[in-house]
Structures are given as C-alpha cells and as structure tokens.
mmCIF file of C-alpha atoms in Angstrom:
data_model
loop_
_atom_site.group_PDB
_atom_site.id
_atom_site.type_symbol
_atom_site.label_atom_id
_atom_site.label_comp_id
_atom_site.label_asym_id
_atom_site.label_seq_id
_atom_site.Cartn_x
_atom_site.Cartn_y
_atom_site.Cartn_z
ATOM 1 C CA CYS R 11 82.484 -58.097 151.753
ATOM 2 C CA MET R 12 84.074 -60.869 153.784
ATOM 3 C CA ASN R 13 86.108 -58.764 156.172
ATOM 4 C CA TYR R 14 84.052 -55.557 156.478
ATOM 5 C CA MET R 15 87.089 -53.627 155.304
ATOM 6 C CA LEU R 16 85.186 -51.925 152.484
ATOM 7 C CA PRO R 17 82.071 -49.874 153.272
ATOM 8 C CA PRO R 18 78.537 -51.243 152.845
ATOM 9 C CA SER R 19 78.124 -49.216 149.651
ATOM 10 C CA TYR R 20 80.641 -51.547 147.964
ATOM 11 C CA ALA R 21 78.522 -54.591 148.742
ATOM 12 C CA TRP R 22 75.219 -52.862 147.917
ATOM 13 C CA GLY R 23 76.511 -51.672 144.557
ATOM 14 C CA ASN R 24 77.897 -55.023 143.480
ATOM 15 C CA PHE R 25 74.913 -57.035 144.707
ATOM 16 C CA SER R 26 72.510 -54.625 143.001
ATOM 17 C CA VAL R 27 74.318 -55.067 139.703
ATOM 18 C CA LEU R 28 74.237 -58.827 140.250
ATOM 19 C CA ALA R 29 70.456 -58.679 140.720
ATOM 20 C CA VAL R 30 70.037 -56.617 137.538
ATOM 21 C CA GLY R 31 72.274 -59.105 135.734
ATOM 22 C CA ILE R 32 70.073 -62.003 136.777
ATOM 23 C CA TRP R 33 67.057 -60.029 135.559
ATOM 24 C CA ALA R 34 68.803 -59.336 132.231
ATOM 25 C CA ILE R 35 69.599 -63.015 131.747
ATOM 26 C CA MET R 36 66.070 -64.135 132.586
ATOM 27 C CA GLN R 37 64.379 -61.692 130.180
ATOM 28 C CA ARG R 38 66.016 -62.499 126.886
ATOM 29 C CA ASP R 39 63.920 -60.076 124.849
ATOM 30 C CA SER R 40 64.486 -56.961 126.981
ATOM 31 C CA LEU R 41 67.011 -54.419 125.733
ATOM 32 C CA ASP R 42 66.387 -52.206 128.763
ATOM 33 C CA ALA R 43 67.504 -54.910 131.183
ATOM 34 C CA ILE R 44 70.751 -55.595 129.365
ATOM 35 C CA MET R 45 71.462 -51.865 129.001
ATOM 36 C CA MET R 46 70.874 -51.313 132.721
ATOM 37 C CA PHE R 47 73.208 -54.207 133.465
ATOM 38 C CA LEU R 48 75.927 -52.788 131.223
ATOM 39 C CA THR R 49 75.530 -49.330 132.743
ATOM 40 C CA GLY R 50 75.662 -50.796 136.247
ATOM 41 C CA LEU R 51 78.820 -52.745 135.453
ATOM 42 C CA LEU R 52 80.527 -49.652 134.086
ATOM 43 C CA LEU R 53 79.469 -47.636 137.121
ATOM 44 C CA THR R 54 80.732 -50.253 139.560
ATOM 45 C CA VAL R 55 84.119 -50.301 137.827
ATOM 46 C CA LEU R 56 84.485 -46.642 138.741
ATOM 47 C CA THR R 57 83.123 -47.007 142.277
ATOM 48 C CA ASP R 58 85.240 -50.112 142.954
ATOM 49 C CA ILE R 59 88.388 -48.213 142.003
ATOM 50 C CA ILE R 60 87.395 -45.412 144.366
ATOM 51 C CA HIS R 61 86.482 -47.781 147.220
ATOM 52 C CA ILE R 62 89.650 -49.854 146.952
ATOM 53 C CA SER R 63 91.916 -46.823 146.687
ATOM 54 C CA ILE R 64 90.354 -45.007 149.647
ATOM 55 C CA PHE R 65 89.853 -47.931 152.028
ATOM 56 C CA TYR R 66 93.021 -49.932 151.338
ATOM 57 C CA PRO R 67 94.631 -50.512 154.756
ATOM 58 C CA SER R 68 98.224 -49.706 155.525
ATOM 59 C CA HIS R 69 100.777 -52.521 155.377
ATOM 60 C CA ASP R 70 101.000 -52.806 159.176
ATOM 61 C CA PHE R 71 97.352 -53.792 159.575
ATOM 62 C CA LEU R 72 97.049 -56.426 156.833
ATOM 63 C CA SER R 73 96.044 -59.816 158.190
ATOM 64 C CA ASP R 74 95.721 -62.827 155.916
ATOM 65 C CA ALA R 75 91.935 -62.505 155.793
ATOM 66 C CA LYS R 76 92.168 -58.818 154.855
ATOM 67 C CA ARG R 77 94.791 -59.549 152.214
ATOM 68 C CA PHE R 78 92.587 -62.258 150.712
ATOM 69 C CA SER R 79 89.546 -60.010 150.839
ATOM 70 C CA ILE R 80 91.218 -57.108 149.066
ATOM 71 C CA GLY R 81 92.786 -59.524 146.571
ATOM 72 C CA MET R 82 89.358 -60.868 145.628
ATOM 73 C CA ALA R 83 88.021 -57.301 145.301
ATOM 74 C CA ILE R 84 90.887 -56.443 142.939
ATOM 75 C CA PHE R 85 90.369 -59.685 141.007
ATOM 76 C CA SER R 86 86.673 -58.837 140.632
ATOM 77 C CA LEU R 87 87.633 -55.379 139.404
ATOM 78 C CA LEU R 88 90.009 -56.870 136.824
ATOM 79 C CA LEU R 89 87.304 -59.203 135.492
ATOM 80 C CA LYS R 90 84.675 -56.470 135.082
ATOM 81 C CA PRO R 91 85.976 -55.126 131.729
ATOM 82 C CA VAL R 92 85.732 -58.649 130.324
ATOM 83 C CA SER R 93 82.196 -58.871 131.671
ATOM 84 C CA CYS R 94 81.368 -55.496 130.122
ATOM 85 C CA TYR R 95 82.582 -56.705 126.741
ATOM 86 C CA LEU R 96 80.543 -59.904 126.948
ATOM 87 C CA VAL R 97 77.420 -58.013 128.047
ATOM 88 C CA TYR R 98 77.916 -55.557 125.173
ATOM 89 C CA ARG R 99 78.079 -58.487 122.740
ATOM 90 C CA MET R 100 74.835 -59.814 124.247
ATOM 91 C CA TYR R 101 73.310 -56.377 123.755
ATOM 92 C CA ARG R 102 74.325 -56.384 120.087
ATOM 93 C CA GLU R 103 72.941 -59.907 119.620
ATOM 94 C CA ARG R 104 69.594 -58.812 121.008
ATOM 95 C CA GLY R 105 69.311 -56.079 118.437
ATOM 96 C CA GLY R 106 70.900 -53.090 120.145
ATOM 97 C CA GLU R 107 72.298 -50.274 118.062
#
C-alpha cells in the first residue's frame, strides 16, 4: 500500500480482513467471527497471489521504495498460512467442529 503499485482492491481486502480479525479477537464467544476471519484470510491468500503476479513491475522500473513495498507484500503473503493455522486452532479452542 505504500507505493501505490498494487491496486486499491489489495489494500481494501487486507484492511477488511484486519477489521474482521479485530472483531474476532474482541468477541471471544463468537464462532461466526472467527470463521469469517479464517475465510477472509484464505481468500486474501488467493487474491494476494493474483495481485502480486499481475502487478509486479518489470526489472527496469524497480526503485528501492517499490522493491521494499513488493517485498513486504510477499512477506505478508508468506506469513498468512501461519496465521490461518493459528486462527484455525483458535476456532477449535472455541468449540468449532
């Protein structure tokens, strides 16, 4: 989001999942909140792969800020499976099937 290299849908998707995640953490007894958070995380993994692969700039136009920005987007994408696993464990702890 720092360099406006990725479209606004990338930022909207990730910030929406962040908002649902805050809601899921605040309501400890809600299975719906944690399930929506897990579903949102899984969906953003797919959309992040699509966004990064389509909007990755060519090597000639990579400034340091763009390189850092895309590196952080890839790092976020790599951490999402770990987050999905931890959210799934939270779902199981709350009594999910």
